JSON list of C-alpha atoms in Angstrom, two decimals:
[
{"chain": "A", "resi": 1, "resn": "MET", "atom": "CA", "xyz": [-15.46, 9.11, 17.66]},
{"chain": "A", "resi": 2, "resn": "ALA", "atom": "CA", "xyz": [-13.98, 9.09, 14.16]},
{"chain": "A", "resi": 3, "resn": "GLU", "atom": "CA", "xyz": [-14.44, 6.06, 11.98]},
{"chain": "A", "resi": 4, "resn": "LYS", "atom": "CA", "xyz": [-11.36, 3.87, 11.54]},
{"chain": "A", "resi": 5, "resn": "LYS", "atom": "CA", "xyz": [-9.64, 4.26, 8.19]},
{"chain": "A", "resi": 6, "resn": "THR", "atom": "CA", "xyz": [-9.23, 1.10, 6.13]},
{"chain": "A", "resi": 7, "resn": "ILE", "atom": "CA", "xyz": [-5.94, 0.15, 4.49]},
{"chain": "A", "resi": 8, "resn": "LEU", "atom": "CA", "xyz": [-5.39, -2.57, 1.91]},
{"chain": "A", "resi": 9, "resn": "PHE", "atom": "CA", "xyz": [-1.85, -3.96, 2.27]},
{"chain": "A", "resi": 10, "resn": "VAL", "atom": "CA", "xyz": [-0.69, -6.02, -0.73]},
{"chain": "A", "resi": 11, "resn": "ASP", "atom": "CA", "xyz": [2.56, -7.90, -0.12]},
{"chain": "A", "resi": 12, "resn": "ASP", "atom": "CA", "xyz": [3.68, -11.45, -0.96]},
{"chain": "A", "resi": 13, "resn": "ASN", "atom": "CA", "xyz": [5.88, -11.73, 2.16]},
{"chain": "A", "resi": 14, "resn": "PRO", "atom": "CA", "xyz": [3.87, -13.27, 5.03]},
{"chain": "A", "resi": 15, "resn": "VAL", "atom": "CA", "xyz": [6.23, -11.84, 7.67]},
{"chain": "A", "resi": 16, "resn": "ASP", "atom": "CA", "xyz": [5.83, -8.30, 6.30]},
{"chain": "A", "resi": 17, "resn": "ARG", "atom": "CA", "xyz": [2.05, -8.74, 6.09]},
{"chain": "A", "resi": 18, "resn": "THR", "atom": "CA", "xyz": [1.93, -9.83, 9.74]},
{"chain": "A", "resi": 19, "resn": "LEU", "atom": "CA", "xyz": [4.26, -7.13, 11.08]},
{"chain": "A", "resi": 20, "resn": "ILE", "atom": "CA", "xyz": [2.74, -4.24, 9.16]},
{"chain": "A", "resi": 21, "resn": "SER", "atom": "CA", "xyz": [-0.85, -5.29, 9.81]},
{"chain": "A", "resi": 22, "resn": "ARG", "atom": "CA", "xyz": [-0.10, -5.42, 13.56]},
{"chain": "A", "resi": 23, "resn": "LEU", "atom": "CA", "xyz": [1.61, -2.02, 13.42]},
{"chain": "A", "resi": 24, "resn": "LEU", "atom": "CA", "xyz": [-1.30, -0.43, 11.57]},
{"chain": "A", "resi": 25, "resn": "ALA", "atom": "CA", "xyz": [-3.92, -2.06, 13.79]},
{"chain": "A", "resi": 26, "resn": "LYS", "atom": "CA", "xyz": [-2.05, -0.71, 16.82]},
{"chain": "A", "resi": 27, "resn": "HIS", "atom": "CA", "xyz": [-2.44, 2.76, 15.27]},
{"chain": "A", "resi": 28, "resn": "ASP", "atom": "CA", "xyz": [-6.20, 2.24, 14.95]},
{"chain": "A", "resi": 29, "resn": "PHE", "atom": "CA", "xyz": [-6.47, 1.32, 11.26]},
{"chain": "A", "resi": 30, "resn": "ASN", "atom": "CA", "xyz": [-8.59, -1.47, 9.81]},
{"chain": "A", "resi": 31, "resn": "VAL", "atom": "CA", "xyz": [-6.26, -3.62, 7.70]},
{"chain": "A", "resi": 32, "resn": "ILE", "atom": "CA", "xyz": [-7.21, -5.86, 4.79]},
{"chain": "A", "resi": 33, "resn": "LEU", "atom": "CA", "xyz": [-4.44, -8.13, 3.52]},
{"chain": "A", "resi": 34, "resn": "ALA", "atom": "CA", "xyz": [-3.69, -9.52, 0.06]},
{"chain": "A", "resi": 35, "resn": "GLU", "atom": "CA", "xyz": [-0.72, -11.67, -0.92]},
{"chain": "A", "resi": 36, "resn": "ASP", "atom": "CA", "xyz": [-0.61, -11.01, -4.66]},
{"chain": "A", "resi": 37, "resn": "GLY", "atom": "CA", "xyz": [-1.85, -8.69, -7.38]},
{"chain": "A", "resi": 38, "resn": "PRO", "atom": "CA", "xyz": [-5.05, -10.51, -8.40]},
{"chain": "A", "resi": 39, "resn": "GLU", "atom": "CA", "xyz": [-6.15, -10.82, -4.76]},
{"chain": "A", "resi": 40, "resn": "GLY", "atom": "CA", "xyz": [-5.31, -7.15, -4.16]},
{"chain": "A", "resi": 41, "resn": "LEU", "atom": "CA", "xyz": [-7.33, -6.10, -7.20]},
{"chain": "A", "resi": 42, "resn": "ARG", "atom": "CA", "xyz": [-10.33, -8.16, -6.05]},
{"chain": "A", "resi": 43, "resn": "LYS", "atom": "CA", "xyz": [-10.19, -6.89, -2.46]},
{"chain": "A", "resi": 44, "resn": "ALA", "atom": "CA", "xyz": [-9.86, -3.28, -3.65]},
{"chain": "A", "resi": 45, "resn": "GLN", "atom": "CA", "xyz": [-13.07, -3.70, -5.65]},
{"chain": "A", "resi": 46, "resn": "GLU", "atom": "CA", "xyz": [-14.94, -5.50, -2.84]},
{"chain": "A", "resi": 47, "resn": "ASN", "atom": "CA", "xyz": [-14.11, -3.14, 0.05]},
{"chain": "A", "resi": 48, "resn": "LYS", "atom": "CA", "xyz": [-14.38, 0.56, 0.84]},
{"chain": "A", "resi": 49, "resn": "LEU", "atom": "CA", "xyz": [-10.75, 1.59, 1.19]},
{"chain": "A", "resi": 50, "resn": "ASP", "atom": "CA", "xyz": [-9.11, 4.78, 2.34]},
{"chain": "A", "resi": 51, "resn": "ILE", "atom": "CA", "xyz": [-5.58, 3.95, 1.17]},
{"chain": "A", "resi": 52, "resn": "ILE", "atom": "CA", "xyz": [-3.59, 1.14, -0.47]},
{"chain": "A", "resi": 53, "resn": "LEU", "atom": "CA", "xyz": [-0.12, 0.12, 0.70]},
{"chain": "A", "resi": 54, "resn": "LEU", "atom": "CA", "xyz": [1.45, -1.77, -2.18]},
{"chain": "A", "resi": 55, "resn": "ASP", "atom": "CA", "xyz": [4.64, -3.79, -2.59]},
{"chain": "A", "resi": 56, "resn": "ILE", "atom": "CA", "xyz": [6.28, -3.36, -6.02]},
{"chain": "A", "resi": 57, "resn": "LEU", "atom": "CA", "xyz": [7.77, -6.85, -6.34]},
{"chain": "A", "resi": 58, "resn": "LEU", "atom": "CA", "xyz": [4.72, -9.12, -6.48]},
{"chain": "A", "resi": 59, "resn": "PRO", "atom": "CA", "xyz": [4.31, -12.49, -8.23]},
{"chain": "A", "resi": 60, "resn": "GLY", "atom": "CA", "xyz": [2.16, -12.58, -11.34]},
{"chain": "A", "resi": 61, "resn": "ILE", "atom": "CA", "xyz": [1.49, -8.86, -11.64]},
{"chain": "A", "resi": 62, "resn": "SER", "atom": "CA", "xyz": [3.88, -6.22, -10.37]},
{"chain": "A", "resi": 63, "resn": "GLY", "atom": "CA", "xyz": [2.83, -3.53, -7.94]},
{"chain": "A", "resi": 64, "resn": "ILE", "atom": "CA", "xyz": [3.45, -0.95, -10.65]},
{"chain": "A", "resi": 65, "resn": "GLU", "atom": "CA", "xyz": [1.05, -2.70, -13.03]},
{"chain": "A", "resi": 66, "resn": "LEU", "atom": "CA", "xyz": [-1.45, -3.16, -10.21]},
{"chain": "A", "resi": 67, "resn": "CYS", "atom": "CA", "xyz": [-1.27, 0.55, -9.37]},
{"chain": "A", "resi": 68, "resn": "LYS", "atom": "CA", "xyz": [-1.95, 1.39, -13.04]},
{"chain": "A", "resi": 69, "resn": "LYS", "atom": "CA", "xyz": [-5.01, -0.90, -12.92]},
{"chain": "A", "resi": 70, "resn": "PHE", "atom": "CA", "xyz": [-6.26, 0.82, -9.76]},
{"chain": "A", "resi": 71, "resn": "LYS", "atom": "CA", "xyz": [-5.92, 4.22, -11.41]},
{"chain": "A", "resi": 72, "resn": "LYS", "atom": "CA", "xyz": [-7.76, 3.13, -14.59]},
{"chain": "A", "resi": 73, "resn": "ASN", "atom": "CA", "xyz": [-10.71, 1.65, -12.67]},
{"chain": "A", "resi": 74, "resn": "PRO", "atom": "CA", "xyz": [-13.42, 4.21, -11.70]},
{"chain": "A", "resi": 75, "resn": "ALA", "atom": "CA", "xyz": [-14.14, 2.23, -8.50]},
{"chain": "A", "resi": 76, "resn": "THR", "atom": "CA", "xyz": [-10.53, 2.52, -7.25]},
{"chain": "A", "resi": 77, "resn": "GLN", "atom": "CA", "xyz": [-8.98, 5.47, -9.11]},
{"chain": "A", "resi": 78, "resn": "ASP", "atom": "CA", "xyz": [-9.37, 7.93, -6.24]},
{"chain": "A", "resi": 79, "resn": "ILE", "atom": "CA", "xyz": [-7.85, 5.69, -3.55]},
{"chain": "A", "resi": 80, "resn": "PRO", "atom": "CA", "xyz": [-4.34, 6.93, -2.67]},
{"chain": "A", "resi": 81, "resn": "VAL", "atom": "CA", "xyz": [-1.56, 4.38, -3.23]},
{"chain": "A", "resi": 82, "resn": "ILE", "atom": "CA", "xyz": [1.76, 4.21, -1.37]},
{"chain": "A", "resi": 83, "resn": "PHE", "atom": "CA", "xyz": [4.47, 1.93, -2.75]},
{"chain": "A", "resi": 84, "resn": "TYR", "atom": "CA", "xyz": [6.07, 0.04, 0.16]},
{"chain": "A", "resi": 85, "resn": "THR", "atom": "CA", "xyz": [9.05, -1.87, -1.14]},
{"chain": "A", "resi": 86, "resn": "SER", "atom": "CA", "xyz": [12.38, -3.51, -0.44]},
{"chain": "A", "resi": 87, "resn": "ILE", "atom": "CA", "xyz": [13.84, -1.92, -3.59]},
{"chain": "A", "resi": 88, "resn": "ASP", "atom": "CA", "xyz": [16.57, 0.33, -2.24]},
{"chain": "A", "resi": 89, "resn": "THR", "atom": "CA", "xyz": [16.60, 2.95, -4.98]},
{"chain": "A", "resi": 90, "resn": "PRO", "atom": "CA", "xyz": [16.54, 6.42, -3.41]},
{"chain": "A", "resi": 91, "resn": "LYS", "atom": "CA", "xyz": [13.07, 7.94, -3.35]},
{"chain": "A", "resi": 92, "resn": "HIS", "atom": "CA", "xyz": [14.08, 10.95, -5.46]},
{"chain": "A", "resi": 93, "resn": "LEU", "atom": "CA", "xyz": [15.14, 8.61, -8.31]},
{"chain": "A", "resi": 94, "resn": "ILE", "atom": "CA", "xyz": [11.80, 6.81, -8.54]},
{"chain": "A", "resi": 95, "resn": "ASP", "atom": "CA", "xyz": [9.09, 8.41, -10.65]},
{"chain": "A", "resi": 96, "resn": "PHE", "atom": "CA", "xyz": [6.36, 6.79, -8.54]},
{"chain": "A", "resi": 97, "resn": "THR", "atom": "CA", "xyz": [3.86, 9.55, -9.31]},
{"chain": "A", "resi": 98, "resn": "SER", "atom": "CA", "xyz": [3.88, 8.64, -13.02]},
{"chain": "A", "resi": 99, "resn": "TYR", "atom": "CA", "xyz": [2.21, 5.36, -12.03]},
{"chain": "A", "resi": 100, "resn": "GLY", "atom": "CA", "xyz": [-0.39, 7.13, -9.91]},
{"chain": "A", "resi": 101, "resn": "ALA", "atom": "CA", "xyz": [1.18, 6.53, -6.48]},
{"chain": "A", "resi": 102, "resn": "ARG", "atom": "CA", "xyz": [1.24, 9.28, -3.87]},
{"chain": "A", "resi": 103, "resn": "ASP", "atom": "CA", "xyz": [4.38, 8.13, -2.04]},
{"chain": "A", "resi": 104, "resn": "TYR", "atom": "CA", "xyz": [7.25, 5.63, -2.12]},
{"chain": "A", "resi": 105, "resn": "ILE", "atom": "CA", "xyz": [8.50, 4.16, 1.15]},
{"chain": "A", "resi": 106, "resn": "GLN", "atom": "CA", "xyz": [11.29, 1.64, 1.60]},
{"chain": "A", "resi": 107, "resn": "LYS", "atom": "CA", "xyz": [10.69, -1.29, 3.95]},
{"chain": "A", "resi": 108, "resn": "THR", "atom": "CA", "xyz": [13.74, -0.22, 5.96]},
{"chain": "A", "resi": 109, "resn": "THR", "atom": "CA", "xyz": [11.97, 3.04, 6.89]},
{"chain": "A", "resi": 110, "resn": "PRO", "atom": "CA", "xyz": [11.18, 3.27, 10.62]},
{"chain": "A", "resi": 111, "resn": "PRO", "atom": "CA", "xyz": [7.59, 2.22, 11.38]},
{"chain": "A", "resi": 112, "resn": "GLU", "atom": "CA", "xyz": [6.75, 5.66, 12.81]},
{"chain": "A", "resi": 113, "resn": "GLU", "atom": "CA", "xyz": [7.61, 7.26, 9.45]},
{"chain": "A", "resi": 114, "resn": "LEU", "atom": "CA", "xyz": [5.39, 4.80, 7.60]},
{"chain": "A", "resi": 115, "resn": "VAL", "atom": "CA", "xyz": [2.46, 5.64, 9.89]},
{"chain": "A", "resi": 116, "resn": "ALA", "atom": "CA", "xyz": [3.20, 9.37, 9.57]},
{"chain": "A", "resi": 117, "resn": "SER", "atom": "CA", "xyz": [3.21, 9.12, 5.76]},
{"chain": "A", "resi": 118, "resn": "ILE", "atom": "CA", "xyz": [-0.13, 7.30, 5.77]},
{"chain": "A", "resi": 119, "resn": "ARG", "atom": "CA", "xyz": [-1.67, 9.86, 8.13]},
{"chain": "A", "resi": 120, "resn": "ALA", "atom": "CA", "xyz": [-0.32, 12.75, 6.02]},
{"chain": "A", "resi": 121, "resn": "ILE", "atom": "CA", "xyz": [-1.97, 11.38, 2.88]},
{"chain": "A", "resi": 122, "resn": "LEU", "atom": "CA", "xyz": [-5.25, 10.65, 4.65]}
]
């Protein structure tokens, strides 16, 4: 039996954290939650992660800045990051790769597509 993959989900919205963590757990992922940038940074350094799902609009430190920090840190630089955001700018207009992210998914995306994107990157 394959080992469960671990996802860090950083989002300041408690409803989104609950819904997405349940969805991912249902698809056999371990989920670690963080509600802001500093907590996300700490949990990324404390845990062995396979992927990071990261909101862009976070209090204190933006998801973009947090992603840059992940990519500069040798302990987290190789962990793939997916931006998961309510910003409704079309994906092709966002230069998410320049920040080190592997994908950009809007929160309005169907849950099956989110899971498919995660599995494709893993």
